[in-house]
mmCIF file of C-alpha atoms in Angstrom:
data_model
loop_
_atom_site.group_PDB
_atom_site.id
_atom_site.type_symbol
_atom_site.label_atom_id
_atom_site.label_comp_id
_atom_site.label_asym_id
_atom_site.label_seq_id
_atom_site.Cartn_x
_atom_site.Cartn_y
_atom_site.Cartn_z
ATOM 1 C CA MET A 280 98.300 48.741 111.882
ATOM 2 C CA ALA A 281 100.784 50.095 114.413
ATOM 3 C CA SER A 282 103.181 48.854 117.083
ATOM 4 C CA VAL A 283 104.790 50.177 120.217
ATOM 5 C CA ALA A 284 108.071 49.401 121.906
ATOM 6 C CA SER A 285 108.024 48.553 125.599
ATOM 7 C CA LYS A 286 111.257 47.050 126.907
ATOM 8 C CA ASN A 287 111.482 43.653 125.161
ATOM 9 C CA MET A 288 107.831 43.539 124.173
ATOM 10 C CA TRP A 289 105.953 45.110 121.291
ATOM 11 C CA LEU A 290 102.279 45.176 120.506
ATOM 12 C CA ARG A 291 100.979 44.759 117.009
ATOM 13 C CA ARG A 292 97.489 46.040 116.462
ATOM 14 C CA GLN A 293 95.262 44.119 114.093
ATOM 15 C CA GLN A 294 91.585 44.248 113.243
ATOM 16 C CA CYS A 295 89.264 41.446 114.267
ATOM 17 C CA PRO A 296 86.825 39.943 111.752
ATOM 18 C CA CYS A 297 84.076 41.637 113.754
ATOM 19 C CA GLY A 298 85.469 45.010 112.718
ATOM 20 C CA ASP A 299 86.657 46.038 116.194
ATOM 21 C CA TRP A 300 90.130 47.530 116.663
ATOM 22 C CA LYS A 301 90.597 46.433 120.265
ATOM 23 C CA CYS A 302 92.428 43.152 119.692
ATOM 24 C CA TYR A 303 96.177 42.919 120.029
ATOM 25 C CA VAL A 304 98.757 40.216 119.383
ATOM 26 C CA THR A 305 101.745 40.212 121.716
ATOM 27 C CA TYR A 306 105.227 39.321 120.473
ATOM 28 C CA GLU A 307 108.532 38.992 122.238
ATOM 29 C CA GLY A 308 111.882 40.115 120.935
ATOM 30 C CA ASP A 309 114.920 42.242 121.667
ATOM 31 C CA ALA A 310 114.982 46.020 121.453
ATOM 32 C CA GLU A 311 116.477 46.098 117.936
ATOM 33 C CA GLU A 312 113.798 43.815 116.522
ATOM 34 C CA THR A 313 111.160 45.868 118.265
ATOM 35 C CA TYR A 314 112.428 49.079 116.673
ATOM 36 C CA ILE A 315 112.684 47.588 113.158
ATOM 37 C CA VAL A 316 109.192 46.105 113.257
ATOM 38 C CA SER A 317 107.706 49.328 114.624
ATOM 39 C CA GLN A 318 109.270 51.331 111.784
ATOM 40 C CA ILE A 319 107.951 48.890 109.165
ATOM 41 C CA VAL A 320 104.443 49.018 110.601
ATOM 42 C CA LYS A 321 104.619 52.832 110.805
ATOM 43 C CA THR A 322 105.560 53.037 107.111
ATOM 44 C CA GLU A 323 102.658 50.792 106.185
ATOM 45 C CA SER A 324 100.328 53.027 108.161
ATOM 46 C CA LEU A 325 101.515 56.192 106.412
ATOM 47 C CA GLN A 326 100.992 54.589 103.017
ATOM 48 C CA SER A 327 97.381 53.838 103.836
ATOM 49 C CA GLN A 328 94.890 55.994 101.959
ATOM 50 C CA ASP A 329 92.399 56.172 104.836
ATOM 51 C CA MET A 330 93.538 57.897 107.988
ATOM 52 C CA VAL A 331 93.671 55.498 110.931
ATOM 53 C CA ALA A 332 91.768 56.597 114.003
ATOM 54 C CA PRO A 333 93.859 57.078 117.148
ATOM 55 C CA TYR A 334 93.867 54.043 119.448
ATOM 56 C CA VAL A 335 95.182 53.059 122.859
ATOM 57 C CA GLY A 336 98.868 52.258 122.563
ATOM 58 C CA MET A 337 99.523 54.512 119.573
ATOM 59 C CA VAL A 338 102.926 56.186 119.833
ATOM 60 C CA PHE A 339 104.075 59.697 118.901
ATOM 61 C CA LYS A 340 107.482 61.302 119.142
ATOM 62 C CA THR A 341 106.119 64.518 120.641
ATOM 63 C CA ASP A 342 102.836 65.793 122.016
ATOM 64 C CA ASP A 343 102.730 68.331 119.168
ATOM 65 C CA ASP A 344 102.806 65.474 116.655
ATOM 66 C CA ALA A 345 99.946 63.843 118.517
ATOM 67 C CA PHE A 346 97.902 67.050 118.537
ATOM 68 C CA GLU A 347 98.474 67.552 114.806
ATOM 69 C CA TYR A 348 97.489 63.957 114.037
ATOM 70 C CA TYR A 349 94.343 64.129 116.164
ATOM 71 C CA GLY A 350 93.494 67.519 114.623
ATOM 72 C CA ASN A 351 93.719 66.116 111.089
ATOM 73 C CA PHE A 352 91.577 63.153 112.106
ATOM 74 C CA ALA A 353 89.023 65.498 113.661
ATOM 75 C CA ARG A 354 88.793 67.652 110.553
ATOM 76 C CA LYS A 355 88.189 64.623 108.360
ATOM 77 C CA ASN A 356 85.418 63.531 110.709
ATOM 78 C CA GLY A 357 83.549 66.804 111.094
ATOM 79 C CA PHE A 358 84.730 68.320 114.383
ATOM 80 C CA SER A 359 87.692 70.124 115.920
ATOM 81 C CA ILE A 360 89.732 69.635 119.071
ATOM 82 C CA ARG A 361 91.365 71.708 121.792
ATOM 83 C CA LYS A 362 93.939 71.225 124.518
ATOM 84 C CA GLU A 363 92.313 70.790 127.910
ATOM 85 C CA ARG A 364 94.725 69.828 130.671
ATOM 86 C CA SER A 365 98.355 68.924 131.199
ATOM 87 C CA ARG A 366 100.262 67.596 134.189
ATOM 88 C CA LEU A 367 103.792 68.470 135.222
ATOM 89 C CA SER A 368 106.470 66.681 137.241
ATOM 90 C CA PRO A 369 109.986 67.806 138.247
ATOM 91 C CA GLN A 370 111.560 64.753 136.617
ATOM 92 C CA LEU A 371 109.684 64.493 133.312
ATOM 93 C CA GLY A 372 108.323 67.999 132.874
ATOM 94 C CA ILE A 373 104.931 67.788 131.181
ATOM 95 C CA TYR A 374 104.117 64.083 131.226
ATOM 96 C CA LYS A 375 100.369 64.006 130.511
ATOM 97 C CA ARG A 376 98.267 65.767 127.878
ATOM 98 C CA ASP A 377 94.493 65.774 127.440
ATOM 99 C CA PHE A 378 93.012 66.623 124.036
ATOM 100 C CA VAL A 379 89.233 66.848 123.802
ATOM 101 C CA CYS A 380 86.478 67.660 121.333
ATOM 102 C CA TYR A 381 85.757 71.368 120.976
ATOM 103 C CA ARG A 382 82.290 70.742 122.462
ATOM 104 C CA SER A 383 83.626 68.969 125.534
ATOM 105 C CA GLY A 384 82.564 70.156 128.988
ATOM 106 C CA PHE A 385 80.158 72.952 129.787
ATOM 107 C CA ALA A 386 80.632 76.703 129.744
ATOM 108 C CA PRO A 387 80.889 78.207 133.245
ATOM 109 C CA ALA A 388 78.042 80.498 134.247
ATOM 110 C CA ARG A 389 79.029 84.161 134.035
ATOM 111 C CA LYS A 390 78.083 86.468 136.846
ATOM 112 C CA LYS A 391 76.306 89.595 135.714
ATOM 113 C CA LEU A 392 76.955 92.730 137.664
ATOM 114 C CA SER A 393 73.982 94.909 138.387
ATOM 115 C CA GLY A 394 73.373 97.504 135.704
ATOM 116 C CA GLU A 395 75.492 95.710 133.094
ATOM 117 C CA HIS A 396 74.013 94.229 129.961
ATOM 118 C CA HIS A 397 75.589 91.216 128.296
ATOM 119 C CA ARG A 398 74.524 89.453 125.159
ATOM 120 C CA ASP A 399 73.324 85.966 125.976
ATOM 121 C CA ARG A 400 75.426 83.859 123.629
ATOM 122 C CA LYS A 401 74.670 80.177 123.614
ATOM 123 C CA SER A 402 77.767 78.087 124.271
ATOM 124 C CA VAL A 403 78.687 75.335 121.826
ATOM 125 C CA ARG A 404 79.865 73.103 124.661
ATOM 126 C CA CYS A 405 77.487 70.245 125.360
ATOM 127 C CA GLY A 406 79.520 67.805 127.472
ATOM 128 C CA CYS A 407 80.867 65.764 124.550
ATOM 129 C CA ASP A 408 83.048 62.883 125.774
ATOM 130 C CA ALA A 409 85.245 62.499 122.678
ATOM 131 C CA LYS A 410 88.877 62.700 123.771
ATOM 132 C CA MET A 411 92.428 61.485 123.442
ATOM 133 C CA TYR A 412 94.652 61.313 126.537
ATOM 134 C CA LEU A 413 98.421 60.976 126.261
ATOM 135 C CA SER A 414 101.159 59.938 128.664
ATOM 136 C CA LYS A 415 104.907 60.386 128.245
ATOM 137 C CA GLU A 416 107.379 57.610 128.939
ATOM 138 C CA VAL A 417 111.162 57.585 128.622
ATOM 139 C CA ILE A 418 112.475 54.379 127.054
ATOM 140 C CA ASP A 419 116.250 53.998 126.703
ATOM 141 C CA GLY A 420 116.632 57.742 127.144
ATOM 142 C CA VAL A 421 114.119 58.544 124.384
ATOM 143 C CA SER A 422 110.841 60.286 125.230
ATOM 144 C CA GLN A 423 107.681 58.954 123.609
ATOM 145 C CA TRP A 424 104.019 59.798 123.982
ATOM 146 C CA PHE A 425 101.497 56.961 124.252
ATOM 147 C CA VAL A 426 97.753 57.153 123.800
ATOM 148 C CA VAL A 427 96.351 55.861 127.093
ATOM 149 C CA GLN A 428 92.690 56.688 126.495
ATOM 150 C CA PHE A 429 90.682 57.407 123.369
ATOM 151 C CA SER A 430 86.993 57.890 122.653
ATOM 152 C CA ASN A 431 85.341 58.952 119.423
ATOM 153 C CA VAL A 432 81.775 58.919 120.744
ATOM 154 C CA HIS A 433 80.082 62.300 120.247
ATOM 155 C CA ASN A 434 76.748 63.459 121.626
ATOM 156 C CA HIS A 435 76.289 66.048 118.879
ATOM 157 C CA GLU A 436 75.990 66.089 115.114
ATOM 158 C CA LEU A 437 79.249 65.989 113.140
ATOM 159 C CA LEU A 438 79.685 68.558 110.390
ATOM 160 C CA GLU A 439 80.093 68.154 106.654
ATOM 161 C CA ASP A 440 83.251 69.267 104.852
ATOM 162 C CA ASP A 441 81.787 72.631 103.788
ATOM 163 C CA GLN A 442 80.769 73.287 107.398
ATOM 164 C CA VAL A 443 83.758 72.009 109.340
ATOM 165 C CA ARG A 444 86.082 74.456 107.583
ATOM 166 C CA LEU A 445 84.187 77.296 109.298
ATOM 167 C CA LEU A 446 85.029 76.105 112.815
ATOM 168 C CA PRO A 447 87.323 78.611 114.621
ATOM 169 C CA ALA A 448 90.149 76.053 114.848
ATOM 170 C CA TYR A 449 90.405 75.847 111.056
ATOM 171 C CA ARG A 450 89.777 79.476 110.109
ATOM 172 C CA LYS A 451 93.432 80.396 109.769
ATOM 173 C CA ILE A 452 94.756 83.312 107.710
ATOM 174 C CA ASN A 453 98.066 82.248 106.195
ATOM 175 C CA GLU A 454 101.059 84.577 106.046
ATOM 176 C CA ALA A 455 100.633 85.490 102.377
ATOM 177 C CA ASP A 456 96.992 86.469 102.921
ATOM 178 C CA GLN A 457 97.956 88.445 106.037
ATOM 179 C CA GLU A 458 100.421 90.552 104.058
ATOM 180 C CA ARG A 459 97.850 91.104 101.311
ATOM 181 C CA ILE A 460 95.170 92.115 103.836
ATOM 182 C CA LEU A 461 97.485 94.604 105.559
ATOM 183 C CA LEU A 462 98.514 96.103 102.222
ATOM 184 C CA LEU A 463 94.911 96.591 101.133
ATOM 185 C CA SER A 464 93.981 97.957 104.558
ATOM 186 C CA LYS A 465 96.768 100.542 104.396
ATOM 187 C CA ALA A 466 95.496 101.518 100.942
ATOM 188 C CA GLY A 467 92.134 102.358 102.510
ATOM 189 C CA PHE A 468 90.090 99.340 101.393
ATOM 190 C CA PRO A 469 87.143 98.512 103.690
ATOM 191 C CA ILE A 470 86.982 94.965 105.067
ATOM 192 C CA HIS A 471 84.243 93.715 102.730
ATOM 193 C CA ARG A 472 86.227 95.002 99.740
ATOM 194 C CA ILE A 473 89.364 93.250 100.964
ATOM 195 C CA VAL A 474 87.465 89.962 101.181
ATOM 196 C CA LYS A 475 86.094 90.468 97.656
ATOM 197 C CA VAL A 476 89.575 91.196 96.275
ATOM 198 C CA LEU A 477 90.953 88.004 97.854
ATOM 199 C CA GLU A 478 88.118 85.956 96.370
ATOM 200 C CA LEU A 479 88.727 87.409 92.915
ATOM 201 C CA GLU A 480 92.486 86.852 93.138
ATOM 202 C CA LYS A 481 92.018 83.224 94.181
ATOM 203 C CA GLY A 482 89.301 82.659 91.585
ATOM 204 C CA ILE A 483 86.761 81.290 94.055
ATOM 205 C CA GLN A 484 83.115 82.006 94.696
ATOM 206 C CA GLY A 485 81.927 84.301 97.454
ATOM 207 C CA GLY A 486 82.083 82.801 100.929
ATOM 208 C CA GLN A 487 84.591 80.087 99.960
ATOM 209 C CA LEU A 488 87.651 81.591 101.640
ATOM 210 C CA PRO A 489 89.082 79.501 104.518
ATOM 211 C CA PHE A 490 88.215 82.382 106.848
ATOM 212 C CA LEU A 491 85.299 84.744 107.391
ATOM 213 C CA GLU A 492 84.928 88.481 107.009
ATOM 214 C CA ARG A 493 84.917 88.920 110.784
ATOM 215 C CA ASP A 494 88.246 87.047 110.964
ATOM 216 C CA VAL A 495 89.728 89.627 108.587
ATOM 217 C CA ARG A 496 88.265 92.466 110.654
ATOM 218 C CA ASN A 497 89.620 91.001 113.906
ATOM 219 C CA PHE A 498 93.038 90.468 112.341
ATOM 220 C CA VAL A 499 93.265 94.067 111.108
ATOM 221 C CA GLN A 500 92.099 95.484 114.448
ATOM 222 C CA ASN A 501 94.514 93.313 116.444
ATOM 223 C CA ARG A 502 97.413 94.242 114.184
ATOM 224 C CA LYS A 503 96.632 97.943 114.549
ATOM 225 C CA LYS A 504 96.531 97.507 118.332
ATOM 226 C CA VAL A 505 99.917 95.763 118.310
ATOM 227 C CA VAL A 506 101.411 98.515 116.142
ATOM 228 C CA GLN A 507 100.107 101.194 118.511
ATOM 229 C CA GLU A 508 101.523 99.388 121.541
ATOM 230 C CA ASN A 509 104.891 98.928 119.825
ATOM 231 C CA ASP A 510 104.966 102.610 118.842
ATOM 232 C CA ALA A 511 104.314 103.592 122.447
ATOM 233 C CA LEU A 512 107.147 101.372 123.687
ATOM 234 C CA LEU A 513 109.457 102.664 120.966
ATOM 235 C CA ASN A 514 108.696 106.289 121.819
ATOM 236 C CA GLU A 515 109.483 105.577 125.453
ATOM 237 C CA LYS A 516 112.751 103.913 124.451
ATOM 238 C CA ARG A 517 113.679 106.888 122.253
ATOM 239 C CA GLU A 518 113.067 109.331 125.085
ATOM 240 C CA ASN A 519 115.056 107.256 127.581
ATOM 241 C CA ASP A 520 118.017 106.792 125.220
ATOM 242 C CA THR A 521 117.996 110.482 124.316
ATOM 243 C CA MET A 522 118.177 111.437 127.986
ATOM 244 C CA GLU A 523 121.057 108.985 128.422
ATOM 245 C CA LEU A 524 122.866 110.708 125.551
ATOM 246 C CA LEU A 525 122.393 114.136 127.155
ATOM 247 C CA GLU A 526 123.646 112.826 130.491
ATOM 248 C CA ALA A 527 126.707 111.420 128.724
ATOM 249 C CA CYS A 528 127.303 114.802 127.087
ATOM 250 C CA LYS A 529 127.098 116.557 130.452
ATOM 251 C CA ALA A 530 129.500 114.067 132.025
ATOM 252 C CA THR A 531 131.958 114.472 129.151
ATOM 253 C CA LYS A 532 131.744 118.260 129.436
ATOM 254 C CA GLU A 533 132.625 118.072 133.128
ATOM 255 C CA ALA A 534 135.648 115.904 132.378
ATOM 256 C CA ASP A 535 136.763 117.863 129.289
ATOM 257 C CA GLN A 536 136.096 121.604 129.163
ATOM 258 C CA ASP A 537 136.979 121.683 125.451
ATOM 259 C CA PHE A 538 134.087 119.341 124.648
ATOM 260 C CA VAL A 539 131.096 121.209 123.158
ATOM 261 C CA TYR A 540 127.504 120.157 122.622
ATOM 262 C CA ASP A 541 124.107 121.715 122.002
ATOM 263 C CA PHE A 542 120.524 120.558 121.601
ATOM 264 C CA THR A 543 117.026 121.830 120.903
ATOM 265 C CA VAL A 544 113.653 120.850 122.355
ATOM 266 C CA ASP A 545 110.210 120.858 120.775
ATOM 267 C CA GLN A 546 107.036 122.456 122.112
ATOM 268 C CA ASN A 547 106.564 119.497 124.475
ATOM 269 C CA ASP A 548 110.048 119.982 125.983
ATOM 270 C CA LYS A 549 111.301 116.803 124.346
ATOM 271 C CA VAL A 550 114.787 116.686 122.845
ATOM 272 C CA GLU A 551 114.622 117.312 119.123
ATOM 273 C CA ASN A 552 118.178 117.733 117.743
ATOM 274 C CA ILE A 553 121.587 117.080 119.322
ATOM 275 C CA ALA A 554 125.083 118.024 118.103
ATOM 276 C CA TRP A 555 128.518 117.636 119.673
ATOM 277 C CA SER A 556 132.237 117.959 118.964
ATOM 278 C CA TYR A 557 135.602 117.776 120.741
ATOM 279 C CA GLY A 558 138.439 120.136 121.477
ATOM 280 C CA VAL A 559 140.798 118.235 119.193
ATOM 281 C CA ALA A 560 138.225 118.459 116.395
ATOM 282 C CA VAL A 561 137.903 122.232 116.874
ATOM 283 C CA ASN A 562 141.693 122.609 116.687
ATOM 284 C CA SER A 563 141.809 120.457 113.555
ATOM 285 C CA TYR A 564 139.087 122.577 111.954
ATOM 286 C CA ALA A 565 141.170 125.711 112.563
ATOM 287 C CA LEU A 566 143.930 124.156 110.433
ATOM 288 C CA PHE A 567 142.017 122.112 107.852
ATOM 289 C CA GLY A 568 138.483 123.588 107.845
ATOM 290 C CA ASP A 569 138.696 125.172 104.402
ATOM 291 C CA VAL A 570 136.850 122.195 102.886
ATOM 292 C CA VAL A 571 134.170 120.295 104.798
ATOM 293 C CA TYR A 572 132.147 117.266 103.832
ATOM 294 C CA PHE A 573 128.702 116.996 105.479
ATOM 295 C CA ASP A 574 127.707 113.337 105.358
ATOM 296 C CA THR A 575 123.984 112.645 105.865
ATOM 297 C CA THR A 576 124.027 109.086 104.524
ATOM 298 C CA TYR A 577 122.958 107.334 107.690
ATOM 299 C CA ARG A 578 119.539 107.128 109.329
ATOM 300 C CA SER A 579 118.488 105.069 112.325
ATOM 301 C CA ILE A 580 115.491 102.869 111.645
ATOM 302 C CA THR A 581 114.790 102.272 115.343
ATOM 303 C CA TYR A 582 115.057 105.903 116.439
ATOM 304 C CA ASP A 583 113.938 107.438 113.129
ATOM 305 C CA MET A 584 116.624 110.103 113.329
ATOM 306 C CA LEU A 585 119.029 111.381 110.697
ATOM 307 C CA PHE A 586 122.714 111.146 111.558
ATOM 308 C CA GLY A 587 125.011 113.780 110.071
ATOM 309 C CA ALA A 588 128.790 114.054 110.407
ATOM 310 C CA TRP A 589 131.310 116.701 109.327
ATOM 311 C CA PHE A 590 134.658 115.565 107.956
ATOM 312 C CA GLY A 591 137.749 117.111 106.445
ATOM 313 C CA ILE A 592 141.150 116.100 105.041
ATOM 314 C CA ASP A 593 144.468 116.879 106.715
ATOM 315 C CA ASN A 594 147.767 117.672 104.942
ATOM 316 C CA ASN A 595 148.576 113.942 104.771
ATOM 317 C CA GLY A 596 145.377 113.172 102.896
ATOM 318 C CA GLN A 597 143.823 111.468 105.945
ATOM 319 C CA PRO A 598 140.192 112.062 106.903
ATOM 320 C CA ILE A 599 139.585 113.947 110.123
ATOM 321 C CA PHE A 600 136.437 114.302 112.181
ATOM 322 C CA PHE A 601 134.957 117.752 112.964
ATOM 323 C CA GLY A 602 131.623 116.972 114.639
ATOM 324 C CA CYS A 603 128.289 115.201 114.317
ATOM 325 C CA VAL A 604 124.582 115.794 114.770
ATOM 326 C CA LEU A 605 121.335 113.878 115.260
ATOM 327 C CA LEU A 606 118.336 115.482 113.558
ATOM 328 C CA GLN A 607 114.667 114.700 114.150
ATOM 329 C CA ASP A 608 113.811 115.287 110.481
ATOM 330 C CA GLU A 609 115.268 116.472 107.187
ATOM 331 C CA SER A 610 113.552 119.841 107.120
ATOM 332 C CA LEU A 611 115.153 123.143 106.118
ATOM 333 C CA ARG A 612 114.894 124.276 109.747
ATOM 334 C CA SER A 613 116.806 121.241 111.062
ATOM 335 C CA PHE A 614 119.581 121.520 108.463
ATOM 336 C CA ALA A 615 119.920 125.258 109.151
ATOM 337 C CA TRP A 616 120.264 124.574 112.889
ATOM 338 C CA ALA A 617 122.933 121.933 112.214
ATOM 339 C CA ILE A 618 125.007 124.362 110.111
ATOM 340 C CA GLN A 619 124.618 127.184 112.624
ATOM 341 C CA THR A 620 125.737 124.859 115.420
ATOM 342 C CA LEU A 621 128.827 123.767 113.488
ATOM 343 C CA ILE A 622 129.899 127.377 112.902
ATOM 344 C CA ARG A 623 129.294 128.151 116.581
ATOM 345 C CA PHE A 624 131.391 125.134 117.631
ATOM 346 C CA MET A 625 134.167 126.277 115.271
ATOM 347 C CA LYS A 626 134.233 129.781 116.756
ATOM 348 C CA GLY A 627 132.480 131.491 113.851
ATOM 349 C CA ARG A 628 134.763 130.332 111.054
ATOM 350 C CA CYS A 629 132.944 129.301 107.859
ATOM 351 C CA PRO A 630 134.429 126.808 105.379
ATOM 352 C CA GLN A 631 135.406 127.957 101.914
ATOM 353 C CA THR A 632 133.873 124.858 100.297
ATOM 354 C CA ILE A 633 131.293 122.407 101.589
ATOM 355 C CA LEU A 634 130.381 119.091 99.970
ATOM 356 C CA SER A 635 126.994 117.451 100.476
ATOM 357 C CA ASP A 636 124.412 115.257 98.789
ATOM 358 C CA LEU A 637 121.591 116.299 96.446
ATOM 359 C CA ASP A 638 118.980 117.021 99.121
ATOM 360 C CA PRO A 639 117.310 120.301 98.046
ATOM 361 C CA ARG A 640 116.511 121.292 101.656
ATOM 362 C CA LEU A 641 120.138 120.846 102.677
ATOM 363 C CA ARG A 642 121.214 122.831 99.618
ATOM 364 C CA ASP A 643 118.845 125.675 100.556
ATOM 365 C CA ALA A 644 120.083 125.631 104.161
ATOM 366 C CA ILE A 645 123.706 125.894 103.008
ATOM 367 C CA THR A 646 122.840 128.751 100.645
ATOM 368 C CA SER A 647 121.025 130.568 103.448
ATOM 369 C CA GLU A 648 123.486 130.015 106.293
ATOM 370 C CA LEU A 649 126.761 130.000 104.317
ATOM 371 C CA PRO A 650 126.239 132.559 101.524
ATOM 372 C CA SER A 651 129.977 133.023 100.931
ATOM 373 C CA THR A 652 130.779 129.298 100.915
ATOM 374 C CA LYS A 653 131.055 127.355 97.676
ATOM 375 C CA HIS A 654 128.614 124.418 97.636
ATOM 376 C CA VAL A 655 129.768 121.286 95.781
ATOM 377 C CA THR A 656 127.931 118.005 95.196
ATOM 378 C CA SER A 657 130.414 115.143 95.234
ATOM 379 C CA ILE A 658 130.496 112.550 92.468
ATOM 380 C CA TRP A 659 129.847 109.884 95.102
ATOM 381 C CA ASN A 660 126.395 111.367 95.683
ATOM 382 C CA ILE A 661 125.651 111.512 91.954
ATOM 383 C CA LEU A 662 126.642 107.976 90.959
ATOM 384 C CA PRO A 663 124.475 105.017 92.099
ATOM 385 C CA LYS A 664 125.480 103.741 95.523
ATOM 386 C CA ARG A 665 124.306 101.370 98.163
ATOM 387 C CA ILE A 666 121.751 102.570 100.671
ATOM 388 C CA LEU A 667 123.266 102.366 104.136
ATOM 389 C CA SER A 668 121.703 102.812 107.544
ATOM 390 C CA TYR A 669 122.563 102.581 111.199
ATOM 391 C CA ASP A 670 120.288 100.790 113.575
ATOM 392 C CA GLY A 671 120.317 99.382 117.066
ATOM 393 C CA ILE A 672 123.223 101.505 118.371
ATOM 394 C CA LYS A 673 123.420 104.204 121.012
ATOM 395 C CA TRP A 674 125.224 107.374 120.011
ATOM 396 C CA PHE A 675 127.554 108.484 122.777
ATOM 397 C CA PRO A 676 129.834 111.552 122.556
ATOM 398 C CA TYR A 677 132.989 109.478 122.579
ATOM 399 C CA LEU A 678 131.995 107.450 119.492
ATOM 400 C CA ASP A 679 134.935 107.367 117.075
ATOM 401 C CA LEU A 680 133.026 108.239 113.907
ATOM 402 C CA ALA A 681 136.195 108.886 111.918
ATOM 403 C CA GLN A 682 136.448 105.139 111.357
ATOM 404 C CA ILE A 683 133.092 104.811 109.584
ATOM 405 C CA ASN A 684 133.624 104.441 105.826
ATOM 406 C CA ILE A 685 135.691 107.595 105.617
ATOM 407 C CA SER A 686 138.576 106.430 103.432
ATOM 408 C CA LEU A 687 136.424 107.279 100.416
ATOM 409 C CA TYR A 688 136.379 111.005 101.176
ATOM 410 C CA SER A 689 140.100 111.431 100.587
ATOM 411 C CA THR A 690 139.617 110.264 97.009
ATOM 412 C CA LEU A 691 136.625 112.571 96.574
ATOM 413 C CA PHE A 692 138.473 115.699 97.688
ATOM 414 C CA VAL A 693 141.454 115.017 95.451
ATOM 415 C CA HIS A 694 139.237 114.080 92.486
ATOM 416 C CA LEU A 695 137.264 117.315 92.734
ATOM 417 C CA GLY A 696 140.404 119.379 93.079
ATOM 418 C CA CYS A 697 139.235 121.157 96.200
ATOM 419 C CA CYS A 698 141.479 119.604 98.803
ATOM 420 C CA HIS A 699 143.504 121.853 101.094
ATOM 421 C CA MET A 700 147.003 120.371 101.047
#
C-alpha cells in the first residue's frame, strides 16, 4: 500500500480481489492531510515482511533511493538492473531516469579489423523488457521521483538465490576485504591463496564468497595500475616543485649576495639534495656557532625527503637559525654532504659541539666529517616523543624555520651544560 501527493489529491493503492495491483481509489484533501496519510501508508509498507514490487505512481525522494529499491527487488527476484538513459533540462536538471533489467536490449555488433582475433563472447542481453521509468516533479518546492512506467515481464529464466549472487552487479568486495586482499598481496600471496585465506577466516565453504577469484585478480591488478599512475604523477610533481625551489634560490641570490645555497644531482641529472642559508645566519654562526643542534625530525610524506635544520642559541638564550637542507635519503653519503655544505657555508668554521639524534649513519657522518667536534645526543632524542612530519608544503628559501618548535632547544642546551653564553 502506498500513496502519492499531487496538489490536493492523493492516490491510495489497494489490491483488487482478483490479485491485480492496478486499481486505485482517489481521495480529496488538503496538502497537510495528503502528507500525513502518505507518511502513514509509507510506514505500513516498510513494516511489511514481503517487499512490495514497484508500481506506477510510487514515490521516491531521490533517484538513488529508487535505484536502490529496484535493485533490492531485483535481487530478491533473481535478476539485476542497470541504468540505461537519463534526460536533462535546464530548469530541472536530470528529470527522467530509465532503469532496466541487466538483459535488456541487444549487444551492438563489433567490427573486426582484418588480421585481429577476438574471442566470440556471447552477450547476456536478450531484449528483456523488464524496466522501471522515473520522472521528477517539483511539488511545493520539493523534488520527488515518480514511477511512470513499470514492467516485471522477463523473457529469460530468473536465477535462484545461490546463482543471483554471482551476477556482476552483486559481486562487490567490501572495504574490509579490500584491505585484507591488498595486505596479503603485498605479502606475496597468489590470488588463489588469498581467496582460500578469506574463506577460512570467514568460516565458509569454498566458492561461497560474495565475489569470485577473477574479481580479486581484477581488483589487485587495477589497484596496482592506480598506484603506478599516482607514483608517476607524484614524481612529476616532485621534479616540478624541486625546480621551482631552485629558481627561488637563484632569484634570492640575485637579490641578496650574502644568500648561499648548494645542491647535488644524481646520475640522471635530477636534483638530489638542496641546502641553503642566509647572510644573517652566517654572521650569527660566527658569534654563536660553538654549539649546533642538527634537527632531522621532519620528513615530507608527499615528497619523501628528509628535512634537516641547524640551530644554535644566542647570548640571550634564544634559538637562532643557521641553515637547512633537504636530503633524498638518510644515507651516510647524504649526511656527510649536508655537514660539508654547512661548514662551507660557515666559511670553514667547525662547531665545538654538535647535538643530533640517535641515527647511526648521522653519527658516523659527524665522526668522519667533524673529527674534532664533540658529538652529543640530546635527552629529547632519548626520551619517548611524538613522531612529527611535514607534508603538503613547498620549501622556499625565505621560510622562517626558526619559528618551528624551537623553544625546546634552549632548555636542552642549558640542561646539558653545553650552551655558549
